[in-house]
Short mmCIF file of C-alpha atoms in Angstrom, two decimals:
data_model
loop_
_atom_site.label_atom_id
_atom_site.label_comp_id
_atom_site.label_asym_id
_atom_site.label_seq_id
_atom_site.Cartn_x
_atom_site.Cartn_y
_atom_site.Cartn_z
CA LYS A 1 4.74 -169.90 -56.71
CA ALA A 2 6.40 -171.57 -59.68
CA THR A 3 9.39 -172.31 -57.45
CA ALA A 4 7.79 -173.05 -54.09
CA GLY A 5 4.35 -174.35 -55.08
CA ARG A 6 1.50 -173.61 -52.66
CA ILE A 7 3.54 -171.13 -50.64
CA THR A 8 0.67 -169.47 -48.71
CA PRO A 9 -0.31 -172.58 -46.69
CA ALA A 10 3.35 -173.17 -45.90
CA LEU A 11 3.84 -169.60 -44.68
CA ALA A 12 0.72 -169.81 -42.53
CA THR A 13 1.79 -173.04 -40.84
CA THR A 14 5.36 -174.33 -40.67
CA THR A 15 7.17 -171.07 -41.48
CA ALA A 16 5.08 -169.09 -39.00
CA MET A 17 5.65 -171.65 -36.26
CA VAL A 18 9.41 -171.83 -36.83
CA CYS A 19 9.73 -168.02 -36.87
CA GLY A 20 7.79 -167.83 -33.61
CA LEU A 21 10.05 -170.36 -31.91
CA VAL A 22 13.16 -168.55 -33.15
CA ASP A 23 11.80 -165.26 -31.81
CA VAL A 24 11.28 -166.87 -28.40
CA GLU A 25 14.96 -167.82 -28.32
CA PHE A 26 15.95 -164.28 -29.40
CA CYS A 27 13.88 -162.89 -26.51
CA LYS A 28 15.94 -165.01 -24.14
CA ILE A 29 19.11 -163.38 -25.48
CA VAL A 30 17.56 -159.91 -25.02
CA LEU A 31 16.80 -160.87 -21.41
CA GLY A 32 20.42 -161.93 -20.92
CA LEU A 33 19.71 -165.60 -20.26
CA GLN A 34 22.82 -166.65 -22.18
CA CYS A 35 24.77 -165.83 -19.00
CA LEU A 36 22.93 -168.68 -17.24
CA GLY A 37 24.10 -171.39 -19.62
CA ARG A 38 22.76 -173.18 -22.66
CA ASP A 39 20.17 -175.19 -20.69
CA LYS A 40 17.98 -172.07 -20.78
CA PHE A 41 17.70 -172.42 -24.57
CA LEU A 42 15.82 -175.04 -26.56
CA ASN A 43 15.89 -176.70 -29.95
CA SER A 44 12.57 -177.88 -31.35
CA ASN A 45 11.52 -180.85 -33.46
CA ILE A 46 8.16 -180.34 -35.14
CA ASN A 47 6.01 -182.53 -37.37
CA LEU A 48 2.75 -180.71 -38.07
CA ALA A 49 1.40 -183.59 -40.15
CA ALA A 50 1.48 -185.93 -37.14
CA GLY A 51 -0.19 -183.58 -34.63
CA SER A 52 0.92 -181.99 -31.39
CA GLY A 53 2.34 -185.25 -30.08
CA ASN A 54 5.31 -184.81 -32.37
CA PHE A 55 6.37 -181.43 -31.00
CA THR A 56 9.43 -182.03 -28.84
CA THR A 57 12.05 -179.71 -27.38
CA PHE A 58 15.55 -180.45 -26.17
CA THR A 59 18.65 -178.62 -24.98
CA PRO A 60 21.01 -177.79 -27.87
CA ASP A 61 24.37 -179.51 -28.15
CA PRO A 62 27.34 -177.59 -26.75
CA PRO A 63 29.25 -175.52 -29.31
CA VAL A 64 32.19 -177.20 -31.04
CA THR A 65 35.48 -176.35 -29.36
CA ILE A 66 38.26 -175.07 -31.62
CA SER A 67 41.89 -175.36 -30.55
CA SER A 68 43.77 -172.07 -30.80
CA GLY A 69 47.25 -173.56 -30.61
CA LEU A 70 48.14 -171.08 -27.86
CA LYS A 71 49.47 -171.98 -24.41
CA LEU A 72 48.28 -170.73 -21.04
CA PRO A 73 47.74 -168.00 -19.91
CA GLN A 74 46.42 -167.39 -23.44
CA PRO A 75 43.11 -169.11 -24.35
CA GLU A 76 43.85 -172.65 -25.49
CA SER A 77 40.46 -173.04 -27.19
CA PHE A 78 37.33 -171.16 -28.18
CA THR A 79 34.02 -171.69 -29.98
CA SER A 80 32.40 -170.03 -32.99
CA TRP A 81 30.38 -167.93 -30.53
CA ASP A 82 33.49 -166.34 -29.04
CA LYS A 83 35.08 -163.19 -30.36
CA ILE A 84 37.79 -160.71 -29.52
CA GLU A 85 36.38 -157.21 -29.12
CA ILE A 86 38.75 -154.31 -29.76
CA THR A 87 37.68 -150.71 -29.14
CA PRO A 88 40.05 -147.72 -29.48
CA PRO A 89 40.42 -145.85 -26.17
CA GLY A 90 39.64 -142.47 -27.73
CA SER A 91 37.65 -141.09 -30.61
CA GLU A 92 40.39 -141.76 -33.16
CA GLU A 93 40.55 -145.07 -34.96
CA LEU A 94 43.34 -147.59 -34.73
CA THR A 95 45.52 -147.96 -37.78
CA VAL A 96 46.17 -151.34 -39.37
CA GLU A 97 49.74 -151.03 -38.11
CA GLN A 98 48.50 -150.58 -34.52
CA LEU A 99 46.15 -153.56 -34.84
CA VAL A 100 48.97 -155.80 -36.05
CA ALA A 101 51.18 -154.63 -33.16
CA TYR A 102 48.37 -155.21 -30.65
CA LEU A 103 47.71 -158.78 -31.83
CA GLU A 104 51.39 -159.69 -31.93
CA ASN A 105 52.12 -158.23 -28.48
CA THR A 106 48.97 -159.63 -26.85
CA PHE A 107 49.14 -163.20 -28.16
CA GLY A 108 52.87 -163.55 -28.83
CA VAL A 109 52.41 -164.36 -32.51
CA THR A 110 53.46 -163.10 -35.92
CA VAL A 111 50.51 -161.94 -38.01
CA ASP A 112 50.50 -163.24 -41.59
CA ARG A 113 47.15 -161.93 -42.88
CA ILE A 114 44.17 -159.89 -41.72
CA PHE A 115 40.99 -160.17 -43.78
CA ALA A 116 37.22 -159.78 -43.56
CA PHE A 117 35.97 -162.63 -41.35
CA GLY A 118 34.52 -165.41 -43.50
CA HIS A 119 36.08 -164.00 -46.69
CA ASP A 120 39.56 -165.49 -46.74
CA ASP A 121 39.72 -165.50 -50.52
CA SER A 122 43.23 -165.40 -51.98
CA LYS A 123 41.82 -163.60 -55.05
CA ILE A 124 40.86 -160.58 -52.92
CA PRO A 125 43.74 -158.58 -51.40
CA PRO A 126 43.50 -158.68 -47.58
CA LEU A 127 43.61 -155.70 -45.25
CA TYR A 128 47.11 -156.75 -44.28
CA SER A 129 49.66 -159.18 -45.65
CA ALA A 130 53.07 -159.88 -44.11
CA ILE A 131 54.40 -160.58 -47.60
CA ASP A 132 53.45 -157.07 -48.72
CA ARG A 133 55.07 -155.67 -45.58
CA GLN A 134 58.35 -157.33 -46.52
CA LYS A 135 58.27 -155.46 -49.82
CA ILE A 136 58.84 -152.18 -47.97
CA ASP A 137 62.52 -153.15 -47.65
CA TRP A 138 62.83 -154.31 -51.23
CA ASP A 139 64.51 -152.05 -53.76
CA ILE A 140 65.82 -152.08 -57.32
CA THR A 141 68.67 -149.63 -57.94
CA PHE A 142 71.52 -148.93 -60.34
CA ASP A 143 75.09 -148.61 -59.01
CA SER A 144 77.79 -146.23 -60.20
CA ASP A 145 78.82 -148.69 -62.92
CA GLY A 146 75.27 -148.84 -64.30
CA LYS A 147 74.67 -152.35 -62.99
CA VAL A 148 71.30 -153.37 -61.53
CA GLN A 149 71.32 -154.09 -57.79
CA ILE A 150 68.54 -156.16 -56.20
CA SER A 151 68.23 -155.60 -52.44
CA ASP A 152 66.54 -158.95 -51.73
CA LYS A 153 66.32 -162.03 -53.95
CA ALA A 154 62.78 -162.55 -52.64
CA ILE A 155 61.82 -159.96 -55.28
CA PHE A 156 62.38 -162.67 -57.87
CA THR A 157 59.53 -164.73 -56.39
CA GLN A 158 57.05 -161.95 -57.20
CA TRP A 159 58.32 -160.96 -60.65
CA ALA A 160 59.44 -164.07 -62.51
CA GLN A 161 60.86 -162.17 -65.51
CA LEU A 162 63.22 -160.07 -63.36
CA PRO A 163 66.09 -162.60 -62.83
CA MET A 164 66.68 -163.04 -66.56
CA ALA A 165 66.27 -159.32 -67.28
CA THR A 166 68.77 -158.42 -64.53
CA GLN A 167 71.30 -161.00 -65.63
CA MET A 168 71.17 -160.00 -69.30
CA PHE A 169 71.17 -156.25 -68.56
CA ASN A 170 74.34 -156.56 -66.45
CA ARG A 171 76.03 -158.79 -69.04
CA LEU A 172 75.31 -156.87 -72.27
CA PRO A 173 77.32 -153.79 -73.30
CA PRO A 174 75.62 -150.37 -73.05
CA THR A 175 75.51 -150.11 -76.85
CA SER A 176 73.43 -153.27 -77.24
CA GLY A 177 69.87 -152.80 -78.46
CA ALA A 178 68.74 -155.86 -76.53
CA ARG A 179 70.03 -154.26 -73.32
CA LYS A 180 67.46 -151.48 -73.69
CA ARG A 181 64.63 -154.02 -73.82
CA PHE A 182 65.83 -155.63 -70.60
CA GLU A 183 66.18 -152.19 -69.03
CA ASP A 184 62.53 -151.48 -69.90
CA GLN A 185 61.48 -154.71 -68.16
CA ILE A 186 63.49 -153.77 -65.08
CA MET A 187 62.04 -150.26 -64.95
CA THR A 188 58.49 -151.62 -65.34
CA THR A 189 59.09 -153.96 -62.42
CA LYS A 190 60.60 -151.14 -60.35
CA LYS A 191 57.53 -148.95 -60.94
CA ALA A 192 55.25 -151.84 -59.97
CA LEU A 193 57.26 -152.41 -56.78
CA ASP A 194 57.20 -148.70 -55.88
CA GLN A 195 53.42 -148.58 -56.43
CA THR A 196 52.92 -151.70 -54.31
CA LYS A 197 54.93 -150.13 -51.48
CA GLU A 198 52.99 -146.86 -51.72
CA ASN A 199 49.60 -148.63 -51.67
CA PHE A 200 50.62 -150.81 -48.75
CA LEU A 201 51.89 -147.94 -46.61
CA SER A 202 48.74 -145.91 -47.32
CA SER A 203 46.58 -148.77 -46.01
CA PHE A 204 48.98 -149.88 -43.26
CA ARG A 205 49.19 -146.43 -41.69
CA GLY A 206 45.52 -145.59 -42.26
CA ALA A 207 42.36 -146.32 -40.27
CA ILE A 208 41.15 -149.92 -40.14
CA SER A 209 37.67 -149.04 -41.41
CA ASP A 210 39.17 -147.22 -44.40
CA ALA A 211 41.38 -150.20 -45.22
CA TYR A 212 38.37 -152.52 -44.90
CA CYS A 213 36.32 -150.37 -47.27
CA ALA A 214 39.16 -150.09 -49.79
CA ALA A 215 39.63 -153.87 -49.82
CA TYR A 216 36.02 -155.08 -49.86
CA ARG A 217 33.75 -152.34 -51.23
CA PRO A 218 32.56 -153.45 -54.70
CA GLY A 219 33.93 -151.52 -57.67
CA ASP A 220 32.34 -148.58 -59.47
CA SER A 221 31.09 -150.56 -62.45
CA GLU A 222 27.40 -150.64 -63.28
CA GLU A 223 27.33 -154.41 -62.73
CA ASP A 224 28.41 -153.91 -59.11
CA ALA A 225 25.85 -151.17 -58.37
CA GLU A 226 23.51 -153.37 -56.31
CA ALA A 227 26.34 -154.99 -54.34
CA ARG A 228 27.92 -151.59 -53.77
CA GLN A 229 24.65 -150.13 -52.48
CA TYR A 230 24.22 -153.06 -50.08
CA PHE A 231 27.80 -152.65 -48.82
CA ASP A 232 27.30 -148.91 -48.25
CA THR A 233 23.96 -149.44 -46.45
CA VAL A 234 25.43 -152.02 -44.08
CA SER A 235 28.55 -149.91 -43.46
CA GLU A 236 26.46 -146.87 -42.65
CA ALA A 237 24.37 -148.79 -40.10
CA ARG A 238 27.27 -150.51 -38.36
CA ASP A 239 30.01 -149.11 -36.17
CA TYR A 240 32.14 -152.24 -36.37
CA VAL A 241 33.82 -154.67 -38.76
CA THR A 242 34.58 -158.35 -38.18
CA LEU A 243 38.04 -159.59 -39.04
CA GLY A 244 39.84 -162.91 -39.35
CA VAL A 245 43.54 -163.43 -38.70
CA HIS A 246 46.15 -165.91 -39.89
CA CYS A 247 49.19 -165.99 -37.63
CA HIS A 248 51.95 -168.25 -36.35
CA THR A 249 54.34 -168.61 -33.42
CA SER A 250 58.13 -168.22 -33.39
CA THR A 251 58.36 -171.98 -34.03
CA GLU A 252 56.19 -171.65 -37.17
CA GLU A 253 53.13 -173.29 -35.56
CA ASP A 254 49.85 -172.04 -37.00
CA ILE A 255 47.60 -170.22 -34.53
CA THR A 256 43.82 -169.89 -34.83
CA LEU A 257 42.21 -166.84 -33.22
CA PRO A 258 38.48 -166.16 -32.77
CA CYS A 259 36.66 -163.61 -34.88
CA ILE A 260 37.81 -160.07 -34.11
CA LYS A 261 35.08 -157.48 -33.69
CA TYR A 262 36.68 -154.08 -34.17
CA ILE A 263 34.40 -151.31 -32.86
CA TYR A 264 35.08 -147.71 -33.85
CA SER A 265 33.52 -144.28 -33.42
CA LYS A 266 32.01 -142.73 -36.51
CA PRO A 267 32.56 -139.02 -37.20
#
């Protein structure tokens, strides 16, 4: 009451009326009227203070069209109401690897990222990242002369201290004390790279729902207890996850795909 004031009269009038009108529109969806077009649905404009004369209804505006960037026969546009539904043919789930292959083969694109739809936050690791996939081919080794060999210079973009450490390690004599410090930096980076590769492959070759849970389930801290309980309750009730995708064509043009609804069978 301190926040909303005289809440009971509001609940008994405006809120009740709006909820009733919304329920009427939901009933139309249950009856399948959406197949007959948007003219079967209504928006309402209500002013209870002015009497029943100010209760008007009108057909809602058409949904905003979003360009996909694709060419025919692929869908050139879609709306926020559209989605791509993917259901595994059997009882076993698709892996993240299979989902990436399906999207790339179906739409002729290269997938950059797969993430929880509506949660494209760079601070949260996605379900799939093409950058992390590239790291599978990266390696840090030592040749027969004891020199450090870097398989791909792209490694330097992820570990900024590595170029200097590699250069100094290969230049200094084995007896140098400073060389040992640079070797420690290189070995720390190598362990981090190996762990990144292991984590990626575990998610990439695992079930989509498991990867989703690993990426977005709140941590085990006491502060996250309520959020974690909510996540678990929703996950238990649903047999699907919604995913967003960033992808591009062979000519580096960005492609926008609708929300992906991945439906899976629970054990």
